């Protein structure tokens, strides 16, 4: 009888991560992409670098993306994107965990994202399980319980208790960090479900009496929600 309930939360990008590595010219360790990519062709071989600017002294540094690769090994469209400082490619390279690992620097993701979540206020006690798809616009590692606190508007302790009680079901531990799409479900407390069985039947009988047989064939929508709110 219950219709499915779904919500979609989105981890939206608000900024690019900061590249953390030492600067040879100053004491700063924070670098931002300069917005440029450098391509150097030497015969049939190509070098490609992502250019960064030091936040402390503006010194430009280079992160090798491709070293001495044969021109035929790069898609023409990809090479063109490099040569045009394509913004999407600059973003992609700046956020690349593999590029960071290869070049021995880390990424600081603080302040790079915000959660866009629209969950109706009555959502967590509604008897129909709520399925939430959490989608990531950027590969930022975010602790799962932080998403839950923000998305459901609950305290950390309440979130932990709901996970422990099986009311929130997750594909990964609440203190794990997610960085790609996943689904979770939120279930009503056992007490709410038990209270519901009898009153729903009684209320429906009354509705049938009041509305008459013809309109009662189409059961009033969201009947269960009306009961849970009583
Ligand atoms: Zn510097």
mmCIF file of C-alpha atoms and ligand atoms in Angstrom:
data_model
loop_
_atom_site.group_PDB
_atom_site.id
_atom_site.type_symbol
_atom_site.label_atom_id
_atom_site.label_comp_id
_atom_site.label_asym_id
_atom_site.label_seq_id
_atom_site.Cartn_x
_atom_site.Cartn_y
_atom_site.Cartn_z
ATOM 1 C CA UNK A 1 0.000 0.000 0.000
ATOM 2 C CA UNK A 2 2.846 2.366 0.784
ATOM 3 C CA UNK A 3 4.174 4.236 -2.174
ATOM 4 C CA UNK A 4 7.886 4.520 -2.488
ATOM 5 C CA UNK A 5 9.506 7.651 -1.162
ATOM 6 C CA UNK A 6 12.696 8.971 -2.632
ATOM 7 C CA UNK A 7 14.927 11.917 -1.983
ATOM 8 C CA UNK A 8 18.006 13.107 -3.743
ATOM 9 C CA UNK A 9 20.848 14.822 -1.966
ATOM 10 C CA UNK A 10 23.645 16.409 -3.930
ATOM 11 C CA UNK A 11 27.154 17.205 -2.780
ATOM 12 C CA UNK A 12 27.724 20.345 -4.807
ATOM 13 C CA UNK A 13 31.029 21.921 -5.592
ATOM 14 C CA UNK A 14 31.652 25.400 -4.228
ATOM 15 C CA UNK A 15 35.418 25.605 -4.833
ATOM 16 C CA UNK A 16 38.398 23.623 -6.052
ATOM 17 C CA UNK A 17 40.602 21.827 -3.526
ATOM 18 C CA UNK A 18 43.892 23.400 -2.525
ATOM 19 C CA UNK A 19 47.062 21.613 -3.578
ATOM 20 C CA UNK A 20 49.254 21.210 -0.509
ATOM 21 C CA UNK A 21 52.976 21.005 -1.153
ATOM 22 C CA UNK A 22 55.976 23.042 -0.198
ATOM 23 C CA UNK A 23 57.050 26.112 -2.128
ATOM 24 C CA UNK A 24 60.777 26.518 -2.774
ATOM 25 C CA UNK A 25 60.502 30.314 -2.466
ATOM 26 C CA UNK A 26 58.361 30.883 0.621
ATOM 27 C CA UNK A 27 56.938 29.118 3.639
ATOM 28 C CA UNK A 28 53.444 28.643 2.160
ATOM 29 C CA UNK A 29 52.263 25.156 1.299
ATOM 30 C CA UNK A 30 49.058 26.160 -0.416
ATOM 31 C CA UNK A 31 48.694 26.248 -4.183
ATOM 32 C CA UNK A 32 45.841 27.064 -6.503
ATOM 33 C CA UNK A 33 45.532 26.144 -10.168
ATOM 34 C CA UNK A 34 46.590 29.099 -12.282
ATOM 35 C CA UNK A 35 43.967 28.107 -14.840
ATOM 36 C CA UNK A 36 46.646 27.167 -17.346
ATOM 37 C CA UNK A 37 47.995 23.967 -18.811
ATOM 38 C CA UNK A 38 51.299 23.924 -20.657
ATOM 39 C CA UNK A 39 51.873 21.653 -23.627
ATOM 40 C CA UNK A 40 55.344 21.202 -25.038
ATOM 41 C CA UNK A 41 55.837 19.284 -28.283
ATOM 42 C CA UNK A 42 59.212 17.882 -29.152
ATOM 43 C CA UNK A 43 58.932 16.041 -32.441
ATOM 44 C CA UNK A 44 56.480 13.232 -31.835
ATOM 45 C CA UNK A 45 56.749 13.520 -28.065
ATOM 46 C CA UNK A 46 54.603 15.626 -25.783
ATOM 47 C CA UNK A 47 54.927 16.947 -22.269
ATOM 48 C CA UNK A 48 51.872 18.298 -20.496
ATOM 49 C CA UNK A 49 51.882 20.148 -17.175
ATOM 50 C CA UNK A 50 49.222 21.603 -14.932
ATOM 51 C CA UNK A 51 50.363 25.027 -13.711
ATOM 52 C CA UNK A 52 49.853 26.046 -10.114
ATOM 53 C CA UNK A 53 50.299 29.342 -8.296
ATOM 54 C CA UNK A 54 51.644 29.543 -4.768
ATOM 55 C CA UNK A 55 49.131 31.277 -2.499
ATOM 56 C CA UNK A 56 51.988 32.919 -0.581
ATOM 57 C CA UNK A 57 54.229 34.343 -3.321
ATOM 58 C CA UNK A 58 52.470 33.627 -6.636
ATOM 59 C CA UNK A 59 55.368 31.491 -7.801
ATOM 60 C CA UNK A 60 54.265 29.265 -10.679
ATOM 61 C CA UNK A 61 55.045 25.584 -10.407
ATOM 62 C CA UNK A 62 54.409 22.722 -12.775
ATOM 63 C CA UNK A 63 52.761 19.370 -12.149
ATOM 64 C CA UNK A 64 53.622 16.826 -14.848
ATOM 65 C CA UNK A 65 50.468 15.308 -16.331
ATOM 66 C CA UNK A 66 52.069 13.522 -19.286
ATOM 67 C CA UNK A 67 55.807 13.097 -19.777
ATOM 68 C CA UNK A 68 57.331 12.249 -23.135
ATOM 69 C CA UNK A 69 54.172 10.634 -24.462
ATOM 70 C CA UNK A 70 53.806 9.923 -28.156
ATOM 71 C CA UNK A 71 51.443 12.377 -29.858
ATOM 72 C CA UNK A 72 49.353 9.492 -31.182
ATOM 73 C CA UNK A 73 48.635 8.291 -27.662
ATOM 74 C CA UNK A 74 46.611 11.427 -26.854
ATOM 75 C CA UNK A 75 43.118 11.894 -28.220
ATOM 76 C CA UNK A 76 43.122 14.970 -30.498
ATOM 77 C CA UNK A 77 40.212 16.439 -28.501
ATOM 78 C CA UNK A 78 42.145 15.940 -25.277
ATOM 79 C CA UNK A 79 45.233 17.617 -26.671
ATOM 80 C CA UNK A 80 43.118 20.508 -27.902
ATOM 81 C CA UNK A 81 41.577 20.855 -24.442
ATOM 82 C CA UNK A 82 45.077 21.034 -22.936
ATOM 83 C CA UNK A 83 46.177 23.622 -25.478
ATOM 84 C CA UNK A 84 43.084 25.748 -24.826
ATOM 85 C CA UNK A 85 43.392 25.623 -21.030
ATOM 86 C CA UNK A 86 39.979 24.020 -20.977
ATOM 87 C CA UNK A 87 38.390 24.872 -17.635
ATOM 88 C CA UNK A 88 36.768 21.464 -17.189
ATOM 89 C CA UNK A 89 40.135 19.761 -17.711
ATOM 90 C CA UNK A 90 41.892 22.153 -15.305
ATOM 91 C CA UNK A 91 39.253 21.250 -12.715
ATOM 92 C CA UNK A 92 39.545 17.546 -13.395
ATOM 93 C CA UNK A 93 43.352 17.589 -13.071
ATOM 94 C CA UNK A 94 43.245 19.725 -9.926
ATOM 95 C CA UNK A 95 40.851 17.271 -8.265
ATOM 96 C CA UNK A 96 42.650 14.141 -9.434
ATOM 97 C CA UNK A 97 43.669 11.935 -6.527
ATOM 98 C CA UNK A 98 45.885 9.840 -8.796
ATOM 99 C CA UNK A 99 47.746 12.901 -10.081
ATOM 100 C CA UNK A 100 48.235 14.020 -6.474
ATOM 101 C CA UNK A 101 49.551 10.596 -5.453
ATOM 102 C CA UNK A 102 51.862 10.391 -8.465
ATOM 103 C CA UNK A 103 53.342 13.794 -7.723
ATOM 104 C CA UNK A 104 53.474 13.368 -3.978
ATOM 105 C CA UNK A 105 51.199 16.160 -2.820
ATOM 106 C CA UNK A 106 47.899 16.177 -0.966
ATOM 107 C CA UNK A 107 44.601 17.914 -1.578
ATOM 108 C CA UNK A 108 42.822 20.023 1.017
ATOM 109 C CA UNK A 109 39.100 19.678 0.360
ATOM 110 C CA UNK A 110 37.869 21.953 3.149
ATOM 111 C CA UNK A 111 35.383 24.553 1.974
ATOM 112 C CA UNK A 112 34.988 22.921 -1.433
ATOM 113 C CA UNK A 113 31.466 21.561 -1.131
ATOM 114 C CA UNK A 114 28.002 21.992 0.308
ATOM 115 C CA UNK A 115 25.134 19.585 0.639
ATOM 116 C CA UNK A 116 21.943 20.361 -1.206
ATOM 117 C CA UNK A 117 19.274 18.262 0.477
ATOM 118 C CA UNK A 118 15.546 18.585 0.417
ATOM 119 C CA UNK A 119 14.045 16.221 2.927
ATOM 120 C CA UNK A 120 10.532 17.002 4.137
ATOM 121 C CA UNK A 121 10.359 17.567 7.875
ATOM 122 C CA UNK A 122 8.074 14.615 8.508
ATOM 123 C CA UNK A 123 10.355 12.363 6.474
ATOM 124 C CA UNK A 124 12.151 10.479 9.197
ATOM 125 C CA UNK A 125 9.048 9.286 11.059
ATOM 126 C CA UNK A 126 6.969 8.454 8.014
ATOM 127 C CA UNK A 127 6.201 4.719 7.992
ATOM 128 C CA UNK A 128 7.216 4.406 4.359
ATOM 129 C CA UNK A 129 10.976 3.931 4.127
ATOM 130 C CA UNK A 130 12.732 6.864 2.543
ATOM 131 C CA UNK A 131 15.390 6.043 -0.032
ATOM 132 C CA UNK A 132 18.008 8.744 -0.413
ATOM 133 C CA UNK A 133 20.376 8.875 -3.338
ATOM 134 C CA UNK A 134 23.455 10.869 -2.415
ATOM 135 C CA UNK A 135 25.220 12.090 -5.531
ATOM 136 C CA UNK A 136 28.646 13.686 -5.729
ATOM 137 C CA UNK A 137 29.425 16.499 -8.131
ATOM 138 C CA UNK A 138 33.098 16.310 -7.149
ATOM 139 C CA UNK A 139 35.201 13.462 -5.701
ATOM 140 C CA UNK A 140 35.480 15.060 -2.272
ATOM 141 C CA UNK A 141 35.871 12.628 0.638
ATOM 142 C CA UNK A 142 33.093 13.395 3.138
ATOM 143 C CA UNK A 143 32.355 11.543 6.358
ATOM 144 C CA UNK A 144 29.019 9.800 5.960
ATOM 145 C CA UNK A 145 27.630 10.878 9.339
ATOM 146 C CA UNK A 146 28.338 14.478 8.448
ATOM 147 C CA UNK A 147 26.143 14.122 5.377
ATOM 148 C CA UNK A 148 23.411 12.515 7.495
ATOM 149 C CA UNK A 149 23.551 15.254 10.142
ATOM 150 C CA UNK A 150 23.267 17.911 7.497
ATOM 151 C CA UNK A 151 20.710 16.137 5.286
ATOM 152 C CA UNK A 152 18.376 15.115 8.100
ATOM 153 C CA UNK A 153 19.067 18.069 10.384
ATOM 154 C CA UNK A 154 19.974 15.811 13.314
ATOM 155 C CA UNK A 155 22.730 15.757 15.915
ATOM 156 C CA UNK A 156 25.668 13.389 15.625
ATOM 157 C CA UNK A 157 24.435 11.316 18.592
ATOM 158 C CA UNK A 158 20.933 10.981 17.126
ATOM 159 C CA UNK A 159 22.367 9.901 13.779
ATOM 160 C CA UNK A 160 24.593 7.318 15.470
ATOM 161 C CA UNK A 161 21.678 5.949 17.478
ATOM 162 C CA UNK A 162 19.512 5.636 14.364
ATOM 163 C CA UNK A 163 22.281 3.777 12.559
ATOM 164 C CA UNK A 164 22.773 1.486 15.574
ATOM 165 C CA UNK A 165 19.004 0.832 15.714
ATOM 166 C CA UNK A 166 18.896 -0.060 12.036
ATOM 167 C CA UNK A 167 16.677 2.919 11.246
ATOM 168 C CA UNK A 168 19.293 4.308 8.909
ATOM 169 C CA UNK A 169 20.749 1.656 6.640
ATOM 170 C CA UNK A 170 23.985 2.431 4.869
ATOM 171 C CA UNK A 171 26.326 0.657 2.480
ATOM 172 C CA UNK A 172 29.308 1.941 4.481
ATOM 173 C CA UNK A 173 30.199 2.757 8.083
ATOM 174 C CA UNK A 174 28.957 6.127 9.405
ATOM 175 C CA UNK A 175 32.498 7.249 10.162
ATOM 176 C CA UNK A 176 33.779 6.164 6.742
ATOM 177 C CA UNK A 177 34.413 8.741 4.062
ATOM 178 C CA UNK A 178 32.371 8.550 0.891
ATOM 179 C CA UNK A 179 33.461 10.237 -2.292
ATOM 180 C CA UNK A 180 31.067 8.801 -4.833
ATOM 181 C CA UNK A 181 27.330 8.204 -5.171
ATOM 182 C CA UNK A 182 25.590 5.870 -2.751
ATOM 183 C CA UNK A 183 22.096 5.103 -1.493
ATOM 184 C CA UNK A 184 20.789 4.919 2.025
ATOM 185 C CA UNK A 185 17.377 4.238 3.515
ATOM 186 C CA UNK A 186 15.659 5.779 6.515
ATOM 187 C CA UNK A 187 13.069 3.678 8.338
ATOM 188 C CA UNK A 188 10.360 4.650 10.795
ATOM 189 C CA UNK A 189 10.814 3.679 14.445
ATOM 190 C CA UNK A 190 9.432 0.226 15.237
ATOM 191 C CA UNK A 191 6.849 1.814 17.573
ATOM 192 C CA UNK A 192 5.382 3.926 14.774
ATOM 193 C CA UNK A 193 4.997 0.894 12.562
ATOM 194 C CA UNK A 194 3.270 -1.102 15.323
ATOM 195 C CA UNK A 195 0.827 1.722 16.128
ATOM 196 C CA UNK A 196 -0.055 2.013 12.508
ATOM 197 C CA UNK A 197 -1.455 -1.382 11.640
ATOM 198 C CA UNK A 198 -4.814 -1.060 13.464
ATOM 199 C CA UNK A 199 -5.523 2.687 13.162
ATOM 200 C CA UNK A 200 -4.897 2.660 9.413
ATOM 201 C CA UNK A 201 -7.585 0.013 8.917
ATOM 202 C CA UNK A 202 -10.063 1.834 11.180
ATOM 203 C CA UNK A 203 -9.495 5.194 9.552
ATOM 204 C CA UNK A 204 -9.906 3.722 6.133
ATOM 205 C CA UNK A 205 -13.280 2.206 7.079
ATOM 206 C CA UNK A 206 -14.439 5.610 8.281
ATOM 207 C CA UNK A 207 -13.235 7.215 5.094
ATOM 208 C CA UNK A 208 -15.199 4.715 3.078
ATOM 209 C CA UNK A 209 -18.368 5.498 5.067
ATOM 210 C CA UNK A 210 -17.967 9.217 4.685
ATOM 211 C CA UNK A 211 -16.983 9.360 1.068
ATOM 212 C CA UNK A 212 -19.315 6.704 -0.253
ATOM 213 C CA UNK A 213 -18.391 3.619 -2.187
ATOM 214 C CA UNK A 214 -17.645 5.279 -5.514
ATOM 215 C CA UNK A 215 -14.940 7.670 -4.375
ATOM 216 C CA UNK A 216 -13.600 5.205 -1.820
ATOM 217 C CA UNK A 217 -12.432 2.953 -4.616
ATOM 218 C CA UNK A 218 -9.607 5.392 -4.967
ATOM 219 C CA UNK A 219 -8.185 5.315 -1.475
ATOM 220 C CA UNK A 220 -7.376 8.804 -0.202
ATOM 221 C CA UNK A 221 -3.734 9.431 -0.944
ATOM 222 C CA UNK A 222 -1.220 9.733 1.879
ATOM 223 C CA UNK A 223 -3.644 8.168 4.345
ATOM 224 C CA UNK A 224 -0.774 6.627 6.260
ATOM 225 C CA UNK A 225 0.884 9.995 6.655
ATOM 226 C CA UNK A 226 -2.288 11.487 8.147
ATOM 227 C CA UNK A 227 -2.321 8.716 10.713
ATOM 228 C CA UNK A 228 1.319 9.062 11.607
ATOM 229 C CA UNK A 229 0.777 12.741 12.223
ATOM 230 C CA UNK A 230 -2.183 12.130 14.570
HETATM 231 ZN ZN1 LIG B 1 55.567 30.544 -2.430
#
